Amino acid sequence: MFAGLPELGISNGEDLKETLTNCTEPLKAIDQFQIENGILLPTLQSALPFLDLHGTPRLEFHQSVFDELRDKLMERVATIAEGKEEDRYGKLEELLEKSFPLVKMPSIQPVVMQVLKHLPKVPEKKLKMVMADKELYKVCAVEVKRQIWQDNQALFGDEVSPLLKQYIVEKEAALFSSDLSILHNFFSPSPKTRRQGEVVLKLTQMIGKNVKLYDMVLQFLRTLFLRTRNVHYCTLRAELLMSLHDLDISEICSVDPCHKFTWCLDACIREKFVDGKRARELQGFLDGVKKGQEQVLGDLSMILCDPFACNTLVLSIMRNLQELLSQDSLPRDSPDLMLLLRMLSLGQGAWDMIDSQVFKEPRLDVEVVTRFLPAMMSVVVDDHTFTVDQKLPGEEKSSPPYPTTLPDAFTRYLQENRVACEMGLYYVLHIAKLRNKNALQRLLPALVETYNDMAFGDIFLHLLTGHLTLLSDDFGSEDFCSVVYDGFLLTSFSSKENVHRHTLRMLLHLHHKVLPSHVETLMKTLEPPKQCSEPVKELYTQLTEKLDAQKKSPPPADEAPSLDLGLHPVTVPTTASTPTTPL
């Protein structure tokens, strides 16, 4: 406990033991030891007997003096470090040399740690001693750890790894949330709110202003994204940069070539819309990538691959298409639309680009614009024509049946093109938001086969299940239930456990609206196999309990229809012909 005192010429317990062993008058020896090792203040000696008269032990007195002096010393260390003196760090290094031998003494350790914390460059030898001792490493300040980490990537990786795992777990928990709602979904939190998450704040603190550590974290994120294809690592890449931006860490922001692009895109994500002015800014950054610096496209593509960025881009594309439709204009004639598609394509190609190390923007298939989008628009026109026809007086109605098939170009591109598939999926969400049952029944079966099974990804299923709550009353129809469950979800639930989970989530929320005969069939079909994960078993158990409770109690009175608050307008600069309701 008192190791290190002899090195500084200060007596310890062993010295006292030796003195008492070899002396003839122990009391005199103790007095002498107290005088030599007590507080060297002559006037204090005559005052100490007064403490004895008050029954105050000498230990208590010395401890209180020690604590006071230690606090003063720690304050002084901070004051010296924050001062302007040229030799301030020299003074701290001198103090470190004197105090470091006592670093294992609990009472002195805070002083040593305070000195280490305020030294911008701790001597290498001391750093190695701290790193080698688990207890010292654990208690040293993050400022000291940064200096250790920057030359020890493996150790830094061990510290960061649990945080990255925690981040992914939190994102996946949000996607499988028991709360099904169009108002509060995965994309509801603002960028600033998301950056207040525990993992982002901890990583930001660990990095501080250290560019080397920031680069290491980015390399970890790229490696994990490549290994897992998990797009949440792309979200963290953008959130981390913007968290440092919020703290005005110019040492890092000024050297990250993606900073201004990410900052501009962050503002678009906040508004859930890319307006014309910001679109031109983003285009300027993309066009400004110089020859020899193409590697920055890898990072830009990762930032655009962030689901929050992708969501904003596709919502903006939908708004753009709606405007073009109202103006009788073609998609190929809209520069804004072409830029949005370019960014969406760059984001969707992030994994391929980083994997191949070929830093070149992917070429957008021109037929996505000339064939797929017109096919998608023809579906919109079919629906509009049918709706108008239904409103005509009886004698003027042509009464054509609602179309059930889809244009070949639409289904083909859903299966063959990543960018087209993303737009097709968001069009389905738009249809669900409008509570358009007929169009949904026409579109959902086409999603069974999509590019890379994108329709069975967690983000789309999370959004779709939330949107379908707007059509809860339609689940009382056999036809609608068959399309949603038999025609779409149940086609892949046995091979994809995430689909199983999302199906149970939705049934848990809407079971009282679904036809009882259909619920019975679904419960048999959705019974979890033995080898499935605990979350699926838990959801099935919850659903079983709810259904049992429902059988025992009378059915609730019909609720008032919910207001469609999901279609709230977004205030953005628009032309006179731009609709205020987003697609």
Coordinates of C-alpha atoms in Angstrom, one line a residue:
M1 CA 0.0 0.0 0.0
F2 CA 2.9 2.4 0.8
A3 CA 5.1 1.1 -2.0
G4 CA 7.2 3.9 -3.5
L5 CA 7.8 6.0 -0.3
P6 CA 11.4 4.8 0.2
E7 CA 12.2 5.9 -3.4
L8 CA 11.3 9.4 -2.4
G9 CA 13.3 9.3 0.9
I10 CA 10.1 9.1 3.0
S11 CA 9.9 6.5 5.9
N12 CA 7.2 3.9 5.8
G13 CA 5.9 1.2 8.1
E14 CA 8.9 -1.0 7.5
D15 CA 11.2 1.8 8.7
L16 CA 9.2 2.3 11.9
K17 CA 9.2 -1.5 12.6
E18 CA 13.0 -1.5 12.2
T19 CA 13.4 1.5 14.5
L20 CA 11.3 -0.1 17.2
T21 CA 13.1 -3.4 16.9
N22 CA 16.5 -1.9 17.4
C23 CA 15.7 0.9 20.0
T24 CA 16.0 0.7 23.8
E25 CA 13.3 3.4 24.5
P26 CA 10.3 2.8 22.2
L27 CA 8.3 5.9 23.4
K28 CA 11.2 8.2 22.6
A29 CA 11.7 6.5 19.2
I30 CA 8.0 7.0 18.4
D31 CA 8.2 10.7 19.3
Q32 CA 11.3 11.1 17.2
F33 CA 9.6 9.3 14.2
Q34 CA 6.6 11.6 14.5
I35 CA 8.7 14.7 14.6
E36 CA 10.8 13.6 11.5
N37 CA 7.8 12.5 9.5
G38 CA 5.0 14.8 10.7
I39 CA 4.1 18.2 9.2
L40 CA 7.3 20.3 9.2
L41 CA 5.8 23.4 10.8
P42 CA 7.4 24.4 14.1
T43 CA 4.4 26.4 15.4
L44 CA 2.2 23.3 14.9
Q45 CA 4.0 21.2 17.6
S46 CA 2.8 23.3 20.5
A47 CA -0.8 23.2 19.1
L48 CA -1.1 19.4 18.7
P49 CA -1.7 18.8 22.5
F50 CA -4.9 20.8 22.3
L51 CA -6.2 18.3 19.8
D52 CA -5.3 15.5 22.3
L53 CA -7.4 17.4 25.0
H54 CA -10.4 17.4 22.6
G55 CA -10.0 13.7 21.9
T56 CA -9.1 14.2 18.2
P57 CA -6.8 11.4 17.1
R58 CA -3.7 12.5 15.3
L59 CA -4.6 10.2 12.4
E60 CA -7.8 12.1 11.8
F61 CA -6.0 15.5 12.0
H62 CA -3.3 14.4 9.6
Q63 CA -5.8 12.8 7.2
S64 CA -7.9 16.0 7.0
V65 CA -4.7 18.1 6.3
F66 CA -3.6 15.6 3.7
D67 CA -7.0 15.6 1.9
E68 CA -7.0 19.4 1.9
L69 CA -3.5 19.6 0.5
R70 CA -4.2 17.0 -2.1
D71 CA -7.3 18.9 -3.4
K72 CA -5.3 22.1 -3.5
L73 CA -2.5 20.4 -5.5
M74 CA -5.0 18.9 -8.0
E75 CA -6.5 22.4 -8.5
R76 CA -3.0 23.8 -9.0
V77 CA -2.2 21.1 -11.6
A78 CA -5.3 22.1 -13.6
T79 CA -4.5 25.8 -13.3
I80 CA -0.9 25.3 -14.5
A81 CA -2.1 23.2 -17.5
E82 CA -4.7 25.8 -18.5
G83 CA -2.2 28.7 -18.1
K84 CA -0.1 30.4 -20.7
E85 CA 3.4 29.8 -19.3
E86 CA 5.8 28.3 -21.8
D87 CA 7.3 25.8 -19.3
R88 CA 3.9 24.7 -17.9
Y89 CA 4.2 21.2 -19.2
G90 CA 7.8 21.0 -18.0
K91 CA 6.5 21.7 -14.5
L92 CA 3.9 19.0 -14.8
E93 CA 6.4 16.5 -16.1
E94 CA 8.7 17.3 -13.1
L95 CA 5.7 16.7 -10.7
L96 CA 4.9 13.5 -12.6
E97 CA 8.5 12.2 -12.0
K98 CA 8.2 12.9 -8.3
S99 CA 4.7 11.5 -7.8
F100 CA 4.6 8.5 -10.2
P101 CA 6.4 6.1 -7.8
L102 CA 3.3 6.5 -5.5
V103 CA 0.8 5.8 -8.3
K104 CA -0.4 2.6 -6.5
M105 CA -1.1 4.4 -3.3
P106 CA -4.9 5.0 -3.3
S107 CA -4.6 8.4 -1.5
I108 CA -1.9 9.8 -3.9
Q109 CA -3.2 8.1 -7.1
P110 CA -5.8 10.9 -8.0
V111 CA -2.9 13.5 -8.1
V112 CA -0.8 11.3 -10.4
M113 CA -3.9 10.7 -12.7
Q114 CA -4.6 14.5 -12.7
V115 CA -1.1 15.2 -13.9
L116 CA -1.2 12.5 -16.6
K117 CA -4.6 13.8 -17.8
H118 CA -3.3 17.3 -18.3
L119 CA -0.1 16.3 -20.2
P120 CA -0.7 16.5 -24.0
K121 CA 2.2 14.0 -24.4
V122 CA 2.8 11.6 -21.5
P123 CA 6.4 10.2 -21.5
E124 CA 6.3 6.8 -23.4
K125 CA 7.7 4.9 -20.4
K126 CA 4.9 6.1 -18.2
L127 CA 2.3 5.2 -20.8
K128 CA 3.6 1.7 -21.1
M129 CA 3.5 1.2 -17.3
V130 CA -0.1 2.4 -17.2
M131 CA -1.1 0.2 -20.1
A132 CA 0.6 -2.9 -18.6
D133 CA -1.2 -2.5 -15.3
K134 CA -5.0 -3.3 -15.6
E135 CA -6.0 -1.4 -12.5
L136 CA -4.1 1.8 -13.5
Y137 CA -5.4 1.5 -17.1
K138 CA -9.0 1.2 -15.8
V139 CA -8.8 4.4 -13.6
C140 CA -6.8 6.7 -15.9
A141 CA -8.7 9.5 -17.7
V142 CA -9.8 9.1 -21.3
E143 CA -7.3 11.8 -22.3
V144 CA -4.5 9.4 -21.2
K145 CA -6.2 6.4 -22.9
R146 CA -6.3 8.3 -26.2
Q147 CA -2.5 8.5 -26.1
I148 CA -2.3 4.8 -25.4
W149 CA -4.9 3.8 -28.1
Q150 CA -3.4 5.8 -30.9
D151 CA -0.5 3.4 -31.0
N152 CA -2.4 0.3 -30.0
Q153 CA -5.1 -0.4 -32.6
A154 CA -6.0 -3.8 -31.2
L155 CA -6.5 -2.4 -27.6
F156 CA -8.7 0.4 -29.1
G157 CA -10.6 -2.1 -31.1
D158 CA -11.3 -4.1 -27.9
E159 CA -12.7 -0.9 -26.3
V160 CA -14.8 0.1 -29.3
S161 CA -16.2 -3.3 -30.3
P162 CA -18.8 -3.7 -27.5
L163 CA -20.1 -0.2 -28.3
L164 CA -20.5 -1.1 -32.0
K165 CA -22.3 -4.3 -31.1
Q166 CA -24.6 -2.4 -28.7
Y167 CA -25.4 0.1 -31.5
I168 CA -26.5 -2.6 -33.9
V169 CA -28.6 -4.3 -31.2
E170 CA -30.3 -1.0 -30.4
K171 CA -31.1 -0.4 -34.1
E172 CA -32.5 -3.9 -34.6
A173 CA -34.6 -3.6 -31.4
A174 CA -36.1 -0.4 -32.9
L175 CA -37.0 -2.2 -36.1
F176 CA -38.7 -5.0 -34.1
S177 CA -40.4 -2.7 -31.7
S178 CA -43.8 -3.8 -30.4
D179 CA -45.1 -0.4 -31.2
L180 CA -46.7 -0.5 -34.7
S181 CA -47.4 3.0 -35.9
I182 CA -47.1 5.2 -38.9
L183 CA -46.4 8.2 -36.7
H184 CA -43.7 6.8 -34.5
N185 CA -41.5 4.5 -36.6
F186 CA -37.8 3.8 -37.2
F187 CA -37.3 7.1 -39.1
S188 CA -39.2 9.3 -36.6
P189 CA -36.2 10.5 -34.4
S190 CA -34.5 13.6 -35.7
P191 CA -30.8 13.4 -36.6
K192 CA -29.9 15.6 -33.6
T193 CA -31.9 13.3 -31.3
R194 CA -30.2 10.2 -32.7
R195 CA -26.8 11.7 -32.0
Q196 CA -27.6 11.9 -28.3
G197 CA -27.6 8.1 -28.2
E198 CA -25.2 6.5 -25.6
V199 CA -23.0 4.8 -28.2
V200 CA -22.5 7.9 -30.4
L201 CA -21.7 10.1 -27.3
K202 CA -19.2 7.6 -25.9
L203 CA -17.4 7.2 -29.2
T204 CA -17.3 10.9 -29.7
Q205 CA -15.7 11.3 -26.2
M206 CA -13.2 8.4 -26.9
I207 CA -12.1 10.1 -30.1
G208 CA -11.9 13.7 -28.7
K209 CA -9.9 15.7 -31.2
N210 CA -7.6 12.8 -32.2
V211 CA -7.7 12.3 -36.0
K212 CA -5.8 9.0 -35.8
L213 CA -8.5 7.5 -33.5
Y214 CA -11.3 8.9 -35.8
D215 CA -9.7 7.2 -38.8
M216 CA -9.4 3.9 -36.8
V217 CA -13.2 4.0 -36.0
L218 CA -14.0 4.7 -39.7
Q219 CA -11.8 1.7 -40.7
F220 CA -13.6 -0.5 -38.1
L221 CA -17.0 0.6 -39.6
R222 CA -15.9 0.0 -43.2
T223 CA -14.6 -3.5 -42.2
L224 CA -17.8 -4.4 -40.4
F225 CA -20.0 -3.1 -43.2
L226 CA -18.0 -5.2 -45.6
R227 CA -18.2 -8.3 -43.4
T228 CA -21.9 -8.1 -42.5
R229 CA -23.5 -5.8 -45.2
N230 CA -25.3 -4.2 -42.2
V231 CA -26.3 -0.7 -43.3
H232 CA -26.6 0.5 -39.7
Y233 CA -22.8 0.9 -39.7
C234 CA -23.3 3.5 -42.5
T235 CA -25.7 5.4 -40.2
L236 CA -23.1 5.4 -37.4
R237 CA -20.4 6.7 -39.8
A238 CA -22.6 9.7 -40.6
E239 CA -23.8 10.2 -37.0
L240 CA -20.3 10.2 -35.6
L241 CA -19.1 12.8 -38.1
M242 CA -22.1 15.1 -37.3
S243 CA -21.7 14.5 -33.5
L244 CA -18.1 15.9 -33.9
H245 CA -19.5 18.7 -36.0
D246 CA -22.0 19.6 -33.2
L247 CA -19.1 19.9 -30.8
D248 CA -17.2 22.0 -33.4
I249 CA -14.2 19.7 -33.4
S250 CA -12.6 21.4 -36.4
E251 CA -9.4 19.3 -36.1
I252 CA -11.4 16.3 -37.4
C253 CA -14.2 18.0 -39.5
S254 CA -11.7 20.0 -41.5
V255 CA -9.8 16.9 -42.6
D256 CA -12.8 14.7 -43.4
P257 CA -13.6 15.3 -47.1
C258 CA -17.2 14.1 -46.5
H259 CA -17.9 16.8 -43.8
K260 CA -19.7 19.4 -45.9
F261 CA -21.6 16.8 -48.0
T262 CA -22.8 15.0 -44.8
W263 CA -23.7 18.3 -43.1
C264 CA -25.9 19.3 -46.1
L265 CA -27.5 15.8 -46.3
D266 CA -28.1 15.9 -42.6
A267 CA -30.3 19.1 -43.1
C268 CA -32.2 17.2 -45.8
I269 CA -32.8 14.2 -43.5
R270 CA -34.0 16.6 -40.8
E271 CA -36.7 17.9 -43.3
K272 CA -37.2 14.5 -44.9
F273 CA -36.9 16.2 -48.2
V274 CA -34.1 17.3 -50.6
D275 CA -35.1 20.8 -51.9
G276 CA -33.7 22.3 -55.1
K277 CA -31.0 24.5 -53.4
R278 CA -29.6 21.6 -51.3
A279 CA -29.8 19.3 -54.3
R280 CA -27.5 21.6 -56.2
E281 CA -25.1 21.8 -53.2
L282 CA -24.9 18.0 -53.0
Q283 CA -24.4 17.8 -56.8
G284 CA -21.5 20.3 -56.4
F285 CA -19.8 18.0 -53.9
L286 CA -20.2 15.0 -56.1
D287 CA -19.0 16.8 -59.3
G288 CA -16.1 18.3 -57.3
V289 CA -14.4 14.9 -56.6
K290 CA -11.0 15.5 -58.3
K291 CA -9.0 13.0 -60.2
G292 CA -6.7 11.0 -57.9
Q293 CA -9.2 11.6 -55.0
E294 CA -11.8 9.1 -56.1
Q295 CA -11.4 7.1 -52.9
V296 CA -13.7 9.7 -51.2
L297 CA -16.5 8.2 -53.2
G298 CA -16.3 5.1 -51.0
D299 CA -17.1 7.2 -47.9
L300 CA -19.7 9.3 -49.7
S301 CA -21.4 6.1 -50.9
M302 CA -21.4 4.8 -47.3
I303 CA -23.0 8.0 -46.1
L304 CA -25.7 7.8 -48.8
C305 CA -26.2 4.1 -47.9
D306 CA -27.4 5.2 -44.5
P307 CA -31.1 4.1 -44.3
F308 CA -32.0 7.6 -43.1
A309 CA -30.4 9.2 -46.2
C310 CA -31.9 6.5 -48.4
N311 CA -35.4 7.2 -46.9
T312 CA -35.0 10.9 -47.5
L313 CA -33.9 10.4 -51.1
V314 CA -36.7 8.0 -52.0
L315 CA -39.4 10.2 -50.4
S316 CA -38.0 13.2 -52.4
I317 CA -38.1 11.1 -55.6
M318 CA -41.8 10.3 -54.9
R319 CA -42.6 14.0 -54.3
N320 CA -40.8 14.8 -57.5
L321 CA -42.7 12.2 -59.5
Q322 CA -46.0 13.5 -58.2
E323 CA -45.1 17.0 -59.3
L324 CA -44.0 15.7 -62.8
L325 CA -47.3 13.9 -63.1
S326 CA -49.3 17.1 -62.3
Q327 CA -47.3 18.9 -64.9
D328 CA -47.5 16.2 -67.6
S329 CA -43.7 16.1 -67.7
L330 CA -41.4 13.1 -68.3
P331 CA -39.0 11.8 -65.6
R332 CA -36.0 12.1 -67.9
D333 CA -36.6 15.8 -68.3
S334 CA -36.2 16.6 -64.6
P335 CA -32.6 17.4 -63.5
D336 CA -33.6 17.2 -59.8
L337 CA -35.0 13.7 -60.3
M338 CA -31.9 12.6 -62.1
L339 CA -29.7 13.9 -59.3
L340 CA -31.8 12.1 -56.7
L341 CA -31.5 8.9 -58.7
R342 CA -27.8 9.4 -59.0
M343 CA -27.3 9.7 -55.2
L344 CA -29.7 6.8 -54.5
S345 CA -27.7 4.7 -57.0
L346 CA -24.4 5.7 -55.4
G347 CA -25.7 4.8 -51.9
Q348 CA -27.1 1.5 -53.1
G349 CA -23.7 0.6 -54.6
A350 CA -21.7 1.3 -51.5
W351 CA -20.9 -2.3 -50.6
D352 CA -19.8 -3.2 -54.1
M353 CA -17.6 -0.1 -54.4
I354 CA -15.8 -0.7 -51.0
D355 CA -15.5 -4.4 -51.7
S356 CA -14.1 -4.0 -55.2
Q357 CA -12.0 -0.9 -54.3
V358 CA -13.0 0.5 -57.7
F359 CA -14.0 4.0 -56.7
K360 CA -16.2 5.0 -59.6
E361 CA -19.9 6.1 -59.6
P362 CA -22.1 3.3 -60.7
R363 CA -23.9 4.0 -64.0
L364 CA -27.7 4.3 -63.5
D365 CA -29.5 2.0 -66.0
V366 CA -31.2 4.5 -68.3
E367 CA -34.2 2.2 -68.6
V368 CA -35.0 2.7 -65.0
V369 CA -36.0 6.3 -66.1
T370 CA -37.4 5.4 -69.6
R371 CA -39.2 2.1 -68.8
F372 CA -39.6 1.5 -65.1
L373 CA -40.8 4.9 -63.9
P374 CA -43.4 5.3 -66.8
A375 CA -44.6 1.8 -65.9
M376 CA -45.0 2.8 -62.2
M377 CA -46.8 6.0 -63.3
S378 CA -49.2 3.9 -65.4
V379 CA -50.2 2.1 -62.3
V380 CA -50.9 5.5 -60.6
V381 CA -53.0 6.5 -63.7
D382 CA -54.9 3.2 -63.6
D383 CA -55.8 3.8 -60.0
H384 CA -56.8 7.4 -60.6
T385 CA -58.9 6.5 -63.7
F386 CA -60.8 3.8 -61.7
T387 CA -61.4 6.3 -58.8
V388 CA -62.7 9.0 -61.1
D389 CA -64.9 6.5 -62.9
Q390 CA -66.5 5.4 -59.6
K391 CA -67.5 9.0 -58.9
L392 CA -69.3 9.5 -62.2
P393 CA -73.1 9.4 -62.3
G394 CA -74.5 5.9 -63.1
E395 CA -75.3 6.4 -66.7
E396 CA -71.8 7.8 -67.5
K397 CA -69.9 4.9 -65.8
S398 CA -68.0 2.6 -68.0
S399 CA -67.5 0.3 -64.9
P400 CA -64.3 -1.4 -65.9
P401 CA -63.1 -3.9 -63.2
Y402 CA -60.1 -2.8 -61.1
P403 CA -56.9 -4.0 -62.9
T404 CA -55.2 -6.9 -61.2
T405 CA -52.1 -7.3 -63.4
L406 CA -49.0 -5.1 -63.4
P407 CA -47.0 -3.9 -66.4
D408 CA -44.2 -6.3 -67.2
A409 CA -41.6 -3.6 -67.0
F410 CA -42.6 -2.8 -63.4
T411 CA -42.3 -6.4 -62.1
R412 CA -39.2 -7.1 -64.2
Y413 CA -37.3 -4.1 -62.8
L414 CA -38.5 -4.8 -59.2
Q415 CA -36.6 -8.1 -59.6
E416 CA -33.6 -7.0 -61.6
N417 CA -32.6 -3.4 -60.5
R418 CA -31.8 -2.3 -57.0
V419 CA -32.7 1.4 -57.5
A420 CA -36.0 0.6 -59.2
C421 CA -36.8 -1.9 -56.4
E422 CA -36.3 0.7 -53.7
M423 CA -38.6 3.1 -55.5
G424 CA -41.2 0.4 -56.0
L425 CA -41.2 -0.5 -52.3
Y426 CA -41.7 3.1 -51.3
Y427 CA -44.5 3.4 -53.8
V428 CA -46.2 0.5 -52.0
L429 CA -45.8 2.3 -48.7
H430 CA -47.3 5.4 -50.3
I431 CA -50.3 3.4 -51.4
A432 CA -50.7 2.0 -47.9
K433 CA -50.5 5.5 -46.4
L434 CA -53.4 6.5 -48.7
R435 CA -55.4 3.5 -47.4
N436 CA -55.8 2.3 -51.0
K437 CA -56.9 -1.3 -50.5
N438 CA -57.4 -2.1 -54.2
A439 CA -54.0 -0.9 -55.3
L440 CA -52.3 -2.8 -52.4
Q441 CA -54.0 -6.0 -53.4
R442 CA -52.7 -5.5 -56.9
L443 CA -49.1 -4.6 -55.8
L444 CA -48.3 -6.9 -52.8
P445 CA -48.1 -10.2 -54.7
A446 CA -45.4 -8.6 -57.0
L447 CA -43.2 -8.1 -53.9
V448 CA -42.7 -11.9 -53.4
E449 CA -39.8 -11.7 -55.9
T450 CA -37.7 -8.6 -55.6
Y451 CA -34.1 -7.7 -56.2
N452 CA -32.0 -9.4 -53.4
D453 CA -35.3 -10.1 -51.5
M454 CA -35.4 -6.4 -50.5
A455 CA -39.1 -6.6 -49.8
F456 CA -38.3 -9.0 -47.0
G457 CA -35.7 -6.7 -45.4
D458 CA -36.3 -5.5 -41.9
I459 CA -36.6 -1.8 -42.7
F460 CA -39.3 -2.2 -45.4
L461 CA -41.3 -4.8 -43.3
H462 CA -41.0 -2.5 -40.2
L463 CA -42.5 0.4 -42.3
L464 CA -45.1 -1.8 -44.1
T465 CA -46.5 -3.3 -40.9
G466 CA -46.8 0.2 -39.4
H467 CA -48.5 1.5 -42.6
L468 CA -50.9 -1.4 -42.7
T469 CA -52.3 -0.4 -39.3
L470 CA -54.1 2.4 -41.2
L471 CA -56.1 -0.4 -43.0
S472 CA -56.9 -2.3 -39.8
D473 CA -60.6 -2.5 -40.6
D474 CA -59.8 -4.1 -44.0
F475 CA -58.3 -7.1 -42.2
G476 CA -61.9 -8.2 -41.6
S477 CA -62.0 -9.1 -45.3
E478 CA -61.0 -12.5 -46.4
D479 CA -59.6 -11.2 -49.7
F480 CA -57.4 -8.6 -48.1
C481 CA -56.1 -11.0 -45.4
S482 CA -55.2 -13.6 -48.1
V483 CA -53.2 -11.0 -50.1
V484 CA -51.3 -9.7 -47.1
Y485 CA -50.6 -13.0 -45.4
D486 CA -50.9 -15.8 -47.9
G487 CA -50.0 -13.8 -50.9
F488 CA -47.0 -12.0 -49.4
L489 CA -45.7 -12.5 -45.8
L490 CA -46.2 -16.3 -45.6
T491 CA -44.4 -17.0 -48.9
S492 CA -41.1 -16.6 -47.1
F493 CA -41.6 -16.7 -43.3
S494 CA -40.4 -20.3 -43.0
S495 CA -37.0 -19.5 -44.6
K496 CA -36.6 -16.0 -43.2
E497 CA -37.0 -15.7 -39.4
N498 CA -37.2 -11.9 -39.5
V499 CA -40.3 -12.2 -41.7
H500 CA -41.8 -14.6 -39.1
R501 CA -41.1 -12.0 -36.4
H502 CA -42.6 -9.1 -38.4
T503 CA -45.7 -11.2 -39.2
L504 CA -46.2 -12.0 -35.5
R505 CA -45.7 -8.3 -34.6
M506 CA -48.4 -7.3 -36.9
L507 CA -50.8 -10.0 -35.9
L508 CA -50.2 -9.2 -32.2
H509 CA -51.3 -5.6 -33.0
L510 CA -54.2 -6.4 -35.3
H511 CA -55.5 -9.8 -34.2
H512 CA -58.8 -8.4 -33.0
K513 CA -59.5 -7.0 -36.5
V514 CA -58.6 -10.2 -38.5
L515 CA -61.3 -12.8 -39.3
P516 CA -61.4 -15.4 -36.4
S517 CA -61.2 -18.2 -39.0
H518 CA -58.1 -16.6 -40.5
V519 CA -56.5 -16.1 -37.1
E520 CA -56.9 -19.8 -36.3
T521 CA -55.2 -20.8 -39.6
L522 CA -52.4 -18.2 -39.0
M523 CA -51.7 -19.4 -35.5
K524 CA -51.2 -23.0 -36.8
T525 CA -49.0 -21.8 -39.6
L526 CA -46.9 -19.4 -37.5
E527 CA -46.2 -21.8 -34.6
P528 CA -42.5 -21.6 -34.1
P529 CA -40.3 -24.6 -34.9
K530 CA -38.1 -25.9 -32.1
Q531 CA -34.9 -24.5 -33.5
C532 CA -36.1 -20.9 -33.9
S533 CA -34.9 -18.0 -31.7
E534 CA -36.3 -16.8 -28.4
P535 CA -37.8 -13.5 -29.7
V536 CA -40.1 -15.5 -32.1
K537 CA -41.2 -17.9 -29.4
E538 CA -41.9 -14.9 -27.0
L539 CA -44.0 -13.1 -29.6
Y540 CA -46.0 -16.3 -30.3
T541 CA -46.5 -16.8 -26.6
Q542 CA -47.7 -13.2 -26.2
L543 CA -50.1 -13.6 -29.1
T544 CA -51.5 -16.9 -27.7
E545 CA -52.1 -15.2 -24.3
K546 CA -53.8 -12.2 -25.9
L547 CA -56.1 -14.5 -27.9
D548 CA -56.9 -16.6 -24.8
A549 CA -57.7 -13.4 -22.9
Q550 CA -59.9 -12.1 -25.8
K551 CA -61.9 -15.4 -25.7
K552 CA -62.6 -14.9 -22.0
S553 CA -63.7 -11.2 -22.2
P554 CA -66.4 -9.7 -24.4
P555 CA -65.3 -7.9 -27.6
P556 CA -64.6 -4.1 -27.1
A557 CA -66.9 -1.6 -28.7
D558 CA -65.7 -0.3 -32.1
E559 CA -63.1 2.4 -31.8
A560 CA -63.5 5.8 -33.5
P561 CA -61.5 5.8 -36.8
S562 CA -58.0 7.1 -36.3
L563 CA -57.0 10.4 -37.9
D564 CA -54.5 10.0 -40.7
L565 CA -51.9 12.1 -39.1
G566 CA -49.2 10.3 -41.1
L567 CA -49.7 12.7 -44.0
H568 CA -48.6 15.8 -42.3
P569 CA -47.3 18.5 -44.7
V570 CA -43.6 19.3 -44.8
T571 CA -42.8 23.0 -45.1
V572 CA -40.2 23.3 -47.9
P573 CA -39.6 25.8 -50.6
T574 CA -41.7 24.6 -53.6
T575 CA -43.1 25.8 -56.9
A576 CA -46.7 26.8 -57.1
S577 CA -47.6 23.4 -58.6
T578 CA -45.9 21.3 -55.9
P579 CA -48.4 19.4 -53.8
T580 CA -48.0 20.0 -50.1
T581 CA -48.9 16.4 -49.2
P582 CA -45.7 14.2 -49.5
L583 CA -45.9 11.0 -51.4

